[in-house]
Short mmCIF file of C-alpha atoms in Angstrom, two decimals:
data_model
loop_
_atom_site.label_atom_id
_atom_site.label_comp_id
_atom_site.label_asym_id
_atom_site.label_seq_id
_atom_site.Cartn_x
_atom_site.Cartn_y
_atom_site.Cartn_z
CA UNK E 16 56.29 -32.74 109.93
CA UNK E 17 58.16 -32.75 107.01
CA UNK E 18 56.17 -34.72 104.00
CA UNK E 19 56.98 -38.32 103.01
CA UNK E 20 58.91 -38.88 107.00
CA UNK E 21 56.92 -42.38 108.57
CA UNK E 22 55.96 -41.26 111.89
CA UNK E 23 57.12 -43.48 114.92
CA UNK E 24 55.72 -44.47 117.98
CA UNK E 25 56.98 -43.16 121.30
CA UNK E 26 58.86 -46.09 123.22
CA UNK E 27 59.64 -48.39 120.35
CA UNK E 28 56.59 -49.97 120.79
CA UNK E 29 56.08 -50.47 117.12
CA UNK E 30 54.71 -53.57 116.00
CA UNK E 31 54.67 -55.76 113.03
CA UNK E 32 51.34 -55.97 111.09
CA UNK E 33 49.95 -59.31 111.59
CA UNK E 34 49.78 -62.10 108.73
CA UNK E 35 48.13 -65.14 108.21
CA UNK E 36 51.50 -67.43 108.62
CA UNK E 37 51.85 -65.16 111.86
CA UNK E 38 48.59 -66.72 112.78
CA UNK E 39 49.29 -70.10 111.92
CA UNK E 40 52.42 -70.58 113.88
CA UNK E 41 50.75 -68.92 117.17
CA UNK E 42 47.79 -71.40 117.18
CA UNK E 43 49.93 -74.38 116.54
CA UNK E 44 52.41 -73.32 119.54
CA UNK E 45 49.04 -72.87 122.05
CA UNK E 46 48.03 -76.32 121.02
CA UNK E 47 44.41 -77.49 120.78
CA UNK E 48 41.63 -77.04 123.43
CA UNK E 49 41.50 -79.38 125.89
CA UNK E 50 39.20 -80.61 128.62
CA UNK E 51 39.59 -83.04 131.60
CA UNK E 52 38.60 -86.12 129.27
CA UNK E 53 41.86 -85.79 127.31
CA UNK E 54 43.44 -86.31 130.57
CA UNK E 55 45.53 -89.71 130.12
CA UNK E 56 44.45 -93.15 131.99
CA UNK E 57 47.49 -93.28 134.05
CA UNK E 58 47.47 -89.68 135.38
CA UNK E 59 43.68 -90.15 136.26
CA UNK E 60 44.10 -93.34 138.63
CA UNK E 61 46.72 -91.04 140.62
CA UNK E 62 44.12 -87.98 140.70
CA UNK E 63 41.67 -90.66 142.06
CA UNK E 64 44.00 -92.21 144.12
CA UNK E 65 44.49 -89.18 146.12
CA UNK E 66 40.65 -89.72 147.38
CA UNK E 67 40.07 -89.01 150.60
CA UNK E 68 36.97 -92.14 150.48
CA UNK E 69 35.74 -95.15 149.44
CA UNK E 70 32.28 -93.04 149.07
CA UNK E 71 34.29 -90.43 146.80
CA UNK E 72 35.40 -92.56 144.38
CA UNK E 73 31.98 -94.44 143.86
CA UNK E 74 30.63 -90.54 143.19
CA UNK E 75 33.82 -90.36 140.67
CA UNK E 76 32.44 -93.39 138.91
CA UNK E 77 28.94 -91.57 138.19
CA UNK E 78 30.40 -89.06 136.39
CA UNK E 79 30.81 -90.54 133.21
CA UNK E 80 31.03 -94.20 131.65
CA UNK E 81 34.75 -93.79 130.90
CA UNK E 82 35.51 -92.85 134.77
CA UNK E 83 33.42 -95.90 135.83
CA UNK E 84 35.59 -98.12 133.23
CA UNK E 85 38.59 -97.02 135.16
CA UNK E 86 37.73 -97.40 138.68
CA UNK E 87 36.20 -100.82 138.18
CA UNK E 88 38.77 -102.35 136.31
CA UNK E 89 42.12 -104.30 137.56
CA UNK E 90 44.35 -101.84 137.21
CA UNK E 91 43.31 -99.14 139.73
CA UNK E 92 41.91 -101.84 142.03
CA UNK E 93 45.69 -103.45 142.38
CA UNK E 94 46.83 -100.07 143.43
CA UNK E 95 44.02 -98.67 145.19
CA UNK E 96 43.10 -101.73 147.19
CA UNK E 97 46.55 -100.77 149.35
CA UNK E 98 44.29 -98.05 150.81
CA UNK E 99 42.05 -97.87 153.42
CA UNK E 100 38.70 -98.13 152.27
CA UNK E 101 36.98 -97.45 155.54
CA UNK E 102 32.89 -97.18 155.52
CA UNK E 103 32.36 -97.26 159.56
CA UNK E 104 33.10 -98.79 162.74
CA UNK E 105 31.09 -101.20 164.22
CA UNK E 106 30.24 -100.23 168.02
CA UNK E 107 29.75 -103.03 171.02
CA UNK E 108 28.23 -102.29 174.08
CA UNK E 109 30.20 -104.16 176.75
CA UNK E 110 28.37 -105.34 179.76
CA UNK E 111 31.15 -104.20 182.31
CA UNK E 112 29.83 -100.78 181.56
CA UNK E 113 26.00 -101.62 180.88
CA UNK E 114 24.48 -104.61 182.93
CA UNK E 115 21.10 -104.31 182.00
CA UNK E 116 18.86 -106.91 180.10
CA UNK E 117 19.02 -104.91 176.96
CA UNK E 118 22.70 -104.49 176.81
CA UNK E 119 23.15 -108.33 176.76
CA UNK E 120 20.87 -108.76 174.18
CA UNK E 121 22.64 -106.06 172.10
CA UNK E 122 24.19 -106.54 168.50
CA UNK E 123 26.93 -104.46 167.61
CA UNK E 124 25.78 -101.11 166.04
CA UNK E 125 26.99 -99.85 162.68
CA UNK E 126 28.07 -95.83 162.77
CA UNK E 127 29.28 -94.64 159.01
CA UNK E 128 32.41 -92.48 158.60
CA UNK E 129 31.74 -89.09 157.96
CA UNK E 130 32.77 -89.91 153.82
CA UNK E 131 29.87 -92.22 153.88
CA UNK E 132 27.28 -89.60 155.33
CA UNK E 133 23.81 -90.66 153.70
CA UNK E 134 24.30 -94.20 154.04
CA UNK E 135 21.72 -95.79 155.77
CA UNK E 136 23.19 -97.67 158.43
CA UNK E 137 20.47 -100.74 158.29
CA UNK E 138 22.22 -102.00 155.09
CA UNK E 139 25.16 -103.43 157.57
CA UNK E 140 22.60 -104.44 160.24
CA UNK E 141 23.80 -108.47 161.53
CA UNK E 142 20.27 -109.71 161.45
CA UNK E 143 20.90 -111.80 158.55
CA UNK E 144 22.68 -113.94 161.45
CA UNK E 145 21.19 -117.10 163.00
CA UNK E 146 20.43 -115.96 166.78
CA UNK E 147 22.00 -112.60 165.65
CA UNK E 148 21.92 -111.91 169.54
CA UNK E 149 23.91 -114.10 170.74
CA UNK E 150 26.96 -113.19 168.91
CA UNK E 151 29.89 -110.80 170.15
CA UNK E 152 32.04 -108.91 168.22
CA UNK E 153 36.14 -110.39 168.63
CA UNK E 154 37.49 -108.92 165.38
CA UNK E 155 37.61 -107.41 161.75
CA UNK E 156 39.21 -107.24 158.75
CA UNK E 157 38.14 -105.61 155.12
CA UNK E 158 34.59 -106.54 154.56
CA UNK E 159 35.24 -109.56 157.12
CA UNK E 160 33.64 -109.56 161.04
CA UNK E 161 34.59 -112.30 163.39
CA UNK E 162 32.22 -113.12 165.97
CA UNK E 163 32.07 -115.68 168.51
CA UNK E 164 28.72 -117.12 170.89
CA UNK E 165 28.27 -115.31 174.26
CA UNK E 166 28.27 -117.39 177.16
CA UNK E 167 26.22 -116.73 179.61
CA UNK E 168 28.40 -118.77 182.49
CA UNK E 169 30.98 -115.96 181.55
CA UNK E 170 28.91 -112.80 180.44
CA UNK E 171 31.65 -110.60 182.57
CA UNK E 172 33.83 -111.18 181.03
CA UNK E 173 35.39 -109.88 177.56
CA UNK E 174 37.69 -111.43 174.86
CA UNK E 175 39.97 -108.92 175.23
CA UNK E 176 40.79 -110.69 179.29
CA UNK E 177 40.46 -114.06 179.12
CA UNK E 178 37.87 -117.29 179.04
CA UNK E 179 37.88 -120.30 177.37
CA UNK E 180 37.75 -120.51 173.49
CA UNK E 181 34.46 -120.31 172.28
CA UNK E 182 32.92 -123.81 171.04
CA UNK E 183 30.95 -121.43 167.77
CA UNK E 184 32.51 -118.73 165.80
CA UNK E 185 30.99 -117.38 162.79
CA UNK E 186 32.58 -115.22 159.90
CA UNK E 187 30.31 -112.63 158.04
CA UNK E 188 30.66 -110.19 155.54
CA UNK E 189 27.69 -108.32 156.03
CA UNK E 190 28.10 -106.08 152.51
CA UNK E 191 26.74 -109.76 151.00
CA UNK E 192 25.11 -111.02 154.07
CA UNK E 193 27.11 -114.39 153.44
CA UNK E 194 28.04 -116.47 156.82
CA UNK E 195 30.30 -119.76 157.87
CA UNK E 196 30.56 -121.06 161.13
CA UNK E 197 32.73 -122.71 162.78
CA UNK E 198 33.09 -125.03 165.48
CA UNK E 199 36.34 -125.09 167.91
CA UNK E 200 37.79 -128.61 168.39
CA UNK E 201 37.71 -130.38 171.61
CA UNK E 202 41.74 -130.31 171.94
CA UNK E 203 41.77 -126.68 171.96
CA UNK E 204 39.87 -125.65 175.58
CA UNK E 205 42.70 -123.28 177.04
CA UNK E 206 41.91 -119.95 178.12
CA UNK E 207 41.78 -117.60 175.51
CA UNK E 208 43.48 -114.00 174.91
CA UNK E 209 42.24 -113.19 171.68
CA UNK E 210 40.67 -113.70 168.64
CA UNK E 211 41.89 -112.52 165.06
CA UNK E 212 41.03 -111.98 161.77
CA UNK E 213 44.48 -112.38 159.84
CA UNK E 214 45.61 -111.74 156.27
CA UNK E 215 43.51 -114.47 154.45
CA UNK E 216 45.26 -117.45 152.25
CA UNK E 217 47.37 -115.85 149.38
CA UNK E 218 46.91 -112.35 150.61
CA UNK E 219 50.01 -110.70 151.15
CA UNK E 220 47.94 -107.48 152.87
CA UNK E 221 49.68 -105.30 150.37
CA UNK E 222 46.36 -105.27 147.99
CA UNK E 223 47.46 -107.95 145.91
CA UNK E 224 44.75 -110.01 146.94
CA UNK E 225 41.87 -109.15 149.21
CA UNK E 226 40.42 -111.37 152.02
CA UNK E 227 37.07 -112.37 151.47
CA UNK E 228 34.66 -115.70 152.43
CA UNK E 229 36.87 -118.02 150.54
CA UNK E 230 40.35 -117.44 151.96
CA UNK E 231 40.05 -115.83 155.63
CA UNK E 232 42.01 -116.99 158.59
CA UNK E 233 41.26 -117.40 161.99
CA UNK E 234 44.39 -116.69 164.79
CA UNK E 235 43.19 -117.76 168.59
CA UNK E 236 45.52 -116.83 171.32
CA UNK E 237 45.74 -119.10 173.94
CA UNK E 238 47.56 -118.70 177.36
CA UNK E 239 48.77 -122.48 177.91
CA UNK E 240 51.56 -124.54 180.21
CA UNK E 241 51.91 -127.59 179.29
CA UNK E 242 55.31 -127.82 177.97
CA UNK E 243 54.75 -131.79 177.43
CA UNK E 244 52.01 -131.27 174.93
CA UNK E 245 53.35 -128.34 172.91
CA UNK E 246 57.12 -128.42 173.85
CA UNK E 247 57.02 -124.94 175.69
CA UNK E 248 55.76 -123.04 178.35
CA UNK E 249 53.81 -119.97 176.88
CA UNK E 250 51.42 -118.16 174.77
CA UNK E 251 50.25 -120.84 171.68
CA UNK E 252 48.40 -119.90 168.56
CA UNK E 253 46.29 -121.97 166.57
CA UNK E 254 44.54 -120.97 163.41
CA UNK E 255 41.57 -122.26 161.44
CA UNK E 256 41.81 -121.70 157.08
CA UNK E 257 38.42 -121.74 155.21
CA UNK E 258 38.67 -124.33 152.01
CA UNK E 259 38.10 -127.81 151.78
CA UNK E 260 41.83 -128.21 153.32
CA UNK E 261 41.32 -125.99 155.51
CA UNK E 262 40.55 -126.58 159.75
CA UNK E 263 42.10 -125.83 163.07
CA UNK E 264 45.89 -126.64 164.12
CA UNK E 265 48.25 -126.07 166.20
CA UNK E 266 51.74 -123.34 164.74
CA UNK E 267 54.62 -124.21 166.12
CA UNK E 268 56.42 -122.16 164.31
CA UNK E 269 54.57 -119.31 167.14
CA UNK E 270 56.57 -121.27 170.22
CA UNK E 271 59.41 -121.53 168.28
CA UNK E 272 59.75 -117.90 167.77
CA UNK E 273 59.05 -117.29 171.46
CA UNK E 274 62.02 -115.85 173.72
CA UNK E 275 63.05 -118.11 175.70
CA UNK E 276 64.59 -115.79 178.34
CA UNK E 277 61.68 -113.97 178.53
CA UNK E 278 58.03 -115.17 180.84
CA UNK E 279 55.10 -114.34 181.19
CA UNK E 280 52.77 -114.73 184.12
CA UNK E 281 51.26 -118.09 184.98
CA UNK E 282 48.40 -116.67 186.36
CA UNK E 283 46.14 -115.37 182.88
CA UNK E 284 44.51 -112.99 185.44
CA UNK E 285 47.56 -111.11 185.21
CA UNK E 286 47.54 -110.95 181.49
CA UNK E 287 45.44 -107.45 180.02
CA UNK E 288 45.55 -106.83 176.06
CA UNK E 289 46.30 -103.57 175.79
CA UNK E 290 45.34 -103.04 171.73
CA UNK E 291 46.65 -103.62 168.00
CA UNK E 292 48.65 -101.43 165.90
CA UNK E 293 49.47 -102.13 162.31
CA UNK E 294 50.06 -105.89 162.53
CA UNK E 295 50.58 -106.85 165.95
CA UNK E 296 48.81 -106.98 168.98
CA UNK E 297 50.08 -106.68 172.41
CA UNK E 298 49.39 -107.26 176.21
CA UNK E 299 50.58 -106.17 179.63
CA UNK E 300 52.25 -109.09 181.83
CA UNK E 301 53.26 -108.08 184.95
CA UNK E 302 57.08 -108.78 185.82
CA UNK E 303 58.89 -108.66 188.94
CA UNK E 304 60.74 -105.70 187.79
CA UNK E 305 59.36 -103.32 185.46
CA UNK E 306 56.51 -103.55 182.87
CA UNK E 307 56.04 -105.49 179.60
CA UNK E 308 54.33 -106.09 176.54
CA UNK E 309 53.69 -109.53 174.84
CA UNK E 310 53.82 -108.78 171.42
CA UNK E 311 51.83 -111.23 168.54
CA UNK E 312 52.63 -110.66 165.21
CA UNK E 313 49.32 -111.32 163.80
CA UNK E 314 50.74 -112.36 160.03
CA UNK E 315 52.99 -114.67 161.46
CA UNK E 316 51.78 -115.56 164.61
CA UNK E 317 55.47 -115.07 166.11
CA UNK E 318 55.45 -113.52 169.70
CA UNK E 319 58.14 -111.86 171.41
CA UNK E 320 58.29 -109.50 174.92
CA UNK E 321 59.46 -105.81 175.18
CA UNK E 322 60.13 -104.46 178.70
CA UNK E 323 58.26 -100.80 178.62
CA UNK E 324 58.67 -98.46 181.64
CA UNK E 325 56.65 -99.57 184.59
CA UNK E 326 54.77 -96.02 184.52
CA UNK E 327 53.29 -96.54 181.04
CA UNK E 328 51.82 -100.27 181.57
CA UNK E 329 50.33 -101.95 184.81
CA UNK E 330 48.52 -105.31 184.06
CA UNK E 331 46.77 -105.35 186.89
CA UNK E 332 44.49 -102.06 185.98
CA UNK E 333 43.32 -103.14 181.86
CA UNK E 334 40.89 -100.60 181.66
CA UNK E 335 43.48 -97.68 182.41
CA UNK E 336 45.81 -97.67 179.51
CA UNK E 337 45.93 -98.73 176.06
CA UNK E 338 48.71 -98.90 172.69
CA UNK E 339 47.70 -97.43 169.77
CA UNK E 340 49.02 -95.58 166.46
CA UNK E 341 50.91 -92.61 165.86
CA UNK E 342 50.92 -90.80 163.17
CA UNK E 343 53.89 -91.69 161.52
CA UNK E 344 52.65 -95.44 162.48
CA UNK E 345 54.54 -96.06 165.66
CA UNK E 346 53.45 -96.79 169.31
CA UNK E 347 51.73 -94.35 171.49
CA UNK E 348 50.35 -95.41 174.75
CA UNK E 349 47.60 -93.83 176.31
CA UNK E 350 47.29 -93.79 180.18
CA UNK E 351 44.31 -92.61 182.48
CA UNK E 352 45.38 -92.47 185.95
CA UNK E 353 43.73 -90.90 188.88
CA UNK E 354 41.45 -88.89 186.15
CA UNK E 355 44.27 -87.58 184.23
CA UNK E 356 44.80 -88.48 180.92
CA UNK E 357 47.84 -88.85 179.36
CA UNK E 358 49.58 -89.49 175.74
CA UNK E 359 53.13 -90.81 175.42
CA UNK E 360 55.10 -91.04 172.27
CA UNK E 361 58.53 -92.86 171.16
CA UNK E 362 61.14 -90.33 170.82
CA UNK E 363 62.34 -90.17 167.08
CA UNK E 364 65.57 -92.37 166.57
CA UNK E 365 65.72 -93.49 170.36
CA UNK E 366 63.52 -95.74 172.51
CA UNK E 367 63.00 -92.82 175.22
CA UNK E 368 59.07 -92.23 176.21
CA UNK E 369 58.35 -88.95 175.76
CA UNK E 370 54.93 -86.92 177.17
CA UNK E 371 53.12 -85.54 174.28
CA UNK E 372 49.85 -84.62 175.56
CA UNK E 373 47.37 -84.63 179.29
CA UNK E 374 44.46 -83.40 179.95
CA UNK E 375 42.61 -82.94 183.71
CA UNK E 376 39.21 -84.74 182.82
CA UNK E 377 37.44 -83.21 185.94
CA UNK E 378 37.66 -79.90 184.76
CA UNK E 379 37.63 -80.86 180.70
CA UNK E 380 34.31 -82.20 180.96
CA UNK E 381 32.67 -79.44 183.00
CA UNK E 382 29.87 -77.55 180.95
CA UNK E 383 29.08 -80.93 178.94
CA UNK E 384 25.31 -82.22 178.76
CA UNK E 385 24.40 -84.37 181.74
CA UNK E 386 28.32 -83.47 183.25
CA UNK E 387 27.84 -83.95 187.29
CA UNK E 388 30.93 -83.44 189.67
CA UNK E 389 30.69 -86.91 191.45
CA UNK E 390 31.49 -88.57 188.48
CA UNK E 391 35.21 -88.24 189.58
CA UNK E 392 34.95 -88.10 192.79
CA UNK E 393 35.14 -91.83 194.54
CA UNK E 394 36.58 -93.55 191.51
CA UNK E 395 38.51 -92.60 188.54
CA UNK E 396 37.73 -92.58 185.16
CA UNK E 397 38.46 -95.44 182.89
CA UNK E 398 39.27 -95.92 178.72
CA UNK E 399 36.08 -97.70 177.30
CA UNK E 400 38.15 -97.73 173.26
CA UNK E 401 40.57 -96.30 172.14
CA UNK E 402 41.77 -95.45 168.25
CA UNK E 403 43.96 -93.53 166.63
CA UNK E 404 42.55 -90.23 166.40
CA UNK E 405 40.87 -90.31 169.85
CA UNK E 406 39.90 -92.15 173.16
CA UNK E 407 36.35 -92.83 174.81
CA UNK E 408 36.14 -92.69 178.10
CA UNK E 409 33.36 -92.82 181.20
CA UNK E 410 33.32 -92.61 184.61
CA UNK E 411 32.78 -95.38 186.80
CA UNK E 412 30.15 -94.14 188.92
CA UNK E 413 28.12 -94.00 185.85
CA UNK E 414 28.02 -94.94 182.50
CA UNK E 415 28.57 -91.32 180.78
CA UNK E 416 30.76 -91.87 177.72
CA UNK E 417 32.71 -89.42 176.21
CA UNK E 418 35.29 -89.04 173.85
CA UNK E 419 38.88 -87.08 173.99
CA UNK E 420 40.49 -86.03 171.00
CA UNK E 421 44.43 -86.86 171.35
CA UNK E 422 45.72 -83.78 169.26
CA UNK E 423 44.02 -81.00 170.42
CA UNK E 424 42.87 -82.96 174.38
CA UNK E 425 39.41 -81.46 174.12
CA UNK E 426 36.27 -83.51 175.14
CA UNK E 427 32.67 -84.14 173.74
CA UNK E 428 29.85 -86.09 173.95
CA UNK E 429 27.86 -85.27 171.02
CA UNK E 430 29.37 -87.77 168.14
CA UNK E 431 27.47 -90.88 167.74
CA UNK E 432 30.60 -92.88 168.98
CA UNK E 433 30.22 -91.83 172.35
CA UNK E 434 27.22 -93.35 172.83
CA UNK E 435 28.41 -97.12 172.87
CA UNK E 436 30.38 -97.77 175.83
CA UNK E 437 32.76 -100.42 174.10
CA UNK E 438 34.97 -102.25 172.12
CA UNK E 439 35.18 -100.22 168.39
CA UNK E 440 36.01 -101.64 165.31
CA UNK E 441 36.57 -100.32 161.85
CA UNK E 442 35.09 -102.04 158.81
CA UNK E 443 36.39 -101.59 155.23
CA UNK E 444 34.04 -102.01 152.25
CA UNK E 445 35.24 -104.56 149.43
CA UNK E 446 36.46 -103.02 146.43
CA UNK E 447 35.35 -103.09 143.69
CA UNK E 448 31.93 -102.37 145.25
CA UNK E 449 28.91 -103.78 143.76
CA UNK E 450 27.45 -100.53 142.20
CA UNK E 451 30.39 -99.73 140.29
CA UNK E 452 30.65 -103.35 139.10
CA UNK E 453 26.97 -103.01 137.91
CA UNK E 454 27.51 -99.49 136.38
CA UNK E 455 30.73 -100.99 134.42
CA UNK E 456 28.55 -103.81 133.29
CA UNK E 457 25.82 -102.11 131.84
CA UNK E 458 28.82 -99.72 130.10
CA UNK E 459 29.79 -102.87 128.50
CA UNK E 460 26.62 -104.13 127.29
CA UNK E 461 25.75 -101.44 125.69
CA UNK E 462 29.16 -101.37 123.89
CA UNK E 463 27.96 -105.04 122.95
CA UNK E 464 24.65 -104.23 121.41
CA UNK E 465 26.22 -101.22 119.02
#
């Protein structure tokens, strides 16, 4: 190499040596180090918003003080309180399926959702209840039950057919163990259809404000003809409001929303509720042509009738079909006939029933604890509850519940919900819970004593 030539690299590769202004402008490019606390307020309440449980977020709140700020305070709980909160499902045990002494004595039985695994279900026990065994489950809503007194002149039959309205409800909200309860008026002795647990006074149900003790509702259904007291012949509703001006009366505005063109059967016999999805709740009537569905919208208490085909919904067999939700939050119907069970589903942009699903029960169940092949023999199987997710089912020539996942149509008995053999329903916690209310309080005291 000749002397005083600068040798180069092979490539091009060569680089400029590195100065301290170099430096400078390539650390204030990459920016400071950050961490998951400089994370802004905003962007954290949609992380935690994307929770999959009420349980998850209370564990979010123990992280750290600032967390816990943020969960309790207004802001998230306006926008998380539009989600479903869901801690459990309370269980019944209906004595159609169970007659035995113990069954009628039962209280409904509190099973936690898998996101609240560790709970200990004896913190939503109803003993805190006045004759806590004499109460059966009609309803809930949030952190709100609706119960009414069992009568013993009609112990066979449920809410969900039809008796007179109970002369004692009670509300509870059994996260507090605070009660009220109520006493049905002497005017109101039709038979009753149902029993709800509307949006309460100044709760729009879209989170804005919660139901709770002081502003629940009360919707009872009754099946009543007497066109000269109520100036139609149908369905009437009648709702109670807590508050000093609150009490029972009688909503027209639920006859005057009734089709007029439309009937239903004089006969309540002939009346079955089939379920409730979203707001509404509906029943089978039976028609002299075709099949149909009384539909109450709970919010409003308006009713209306849609004809469905006669295949889907027969009044006269209540225990062999029910409504409930898709997942894109329309109407399924699930139908159990001569041990086959089968799931039909609104075709998208048309009112066409479509089959989406069936399973042969006889041969699903085989190889299943305590499975015995004259369980289907003389009688078919019949739907004990039904949700959105799944079915429970038993046969009738003995009480062997078991439960039928609607997606995938496989059976199993070994889930705690299949061993209640009745009516479910889900139960919300009320947000903000108490623990994160305490651990934002003590956050704020000590901010008070520095």
């Amino acid at each position: 190499m000749a002397p005083g030539r600068r040798r180069h690299r092979r490539g091009g590769d060569e680089r400029a040596p590195k100065t301290k202004t170099s430096s400078r402008r390539k650390e204030a490019t990459a920016g400071p180090a950050t961490s998951v606390h400089d994370i802004p307020d905003h962007v954290l309440e949609l992380i935690f918003l994307r929770l999959d449980s009420c349980a998850s977020v209370v564990r979010a709140a123990s992280a750290c003080r600032r967390w816990c700020h943020l969960l309790a305070g207004a802001a998230f709980a306006s926008r998380f309180g539009s989600l479903p909160l869901l801690a459990g499902h309370y269980h019944t045990v209906h004595n159609f399926f169970d007659r035995s002494l113990a069954a009628s004595r039962a209280t409904p039985v509190f099973v936690p959702s898998p996101g609240m695994a560790g709970v200990d279900p004896r913190h939503f026990s109803l003993d805190f209840l006045p004759d806590s065994t004499s109460w059966e489950l009609a309803d809930s809503r949030g952190g709100l039950l609706l119960l009414f007194k069992k009568s013993t002149a009609q112990a066979s039959w449920s809410w969900t057919g039809y008796r007179y309205l109970p002369d004692q409800l009670v509300v509870c909200e059994p996260s507090t163990r605070r009660h009220q309860g109520i006493l049905s008026p002497p005017y109101l002795k039709g038979k009753c259809i149902g029993l709800f647990l509307p949006h309460g006074d100044g709760d729009d149900g879209s989170g804005g404000r919660r139901i709770g003790m002081s502003n629940f509702r009360i919707l009872a259904v009754l099946h009543e003809f007497k066109p000269w007291v109520y100036g139609h012949i149908g369905p009437v509703a009648c709702a109670f409001s807590s508050g000093c001006d609150g009490g029972w009366r009688v909503l027209p505005e639920s006859a005057a929303a009734f089709d007029g063109d439309a009937t239903v059967p004089d006969r309540v016999e002939q009346i079955s509720f089939a379920g409730r999805v979203g707001g509404s709740a509906y029943w089978a009537i039976g028609q002299e042509h075709g099949a149909s569905m009384l539909v109450l919208d709970v919010a409003t208490a308006a009713f209306s009738v849609v004809t469905f085909p006669e295949h889907l919904v027969r009044s006269h067999d209540r225990h062999n079909f029910r409504v409930i939700s898709g997942e894109d939050g329309g109407l399924r119907v699930v139908r159990l006939l001569d041990n086959e069970l089968k799931v039909f589903g609104r075709r998208h942009g048309s009112d066409e029933w479509v089959l989406q699903n069936h399973v042969r029960l006889p041969e699903a169940t085989r190889g299943l604890p305590g499975h015995e092949d004259r369980f289907f023999r003389q009688n078919a199987a019949i739907i004990v509850a039904a949700e959105e997710t799944h079915v429970v089912v038993t046969p009738q020539e003995k009480t062997w519940p078991f439960s039928v996942d609607l997606e995938t149509m496989e059976v199993e008995r070994a889930l705690e919900r299949n061993k209640y053999a009745g009516t479910v329903f889900p139960y919300e916690l009320p947000w903000p819970p108490a623990v994160l209310m305490t651990c934002a309080e003590r956050g704020r005291s000590r901010r008070t004593r520095r």
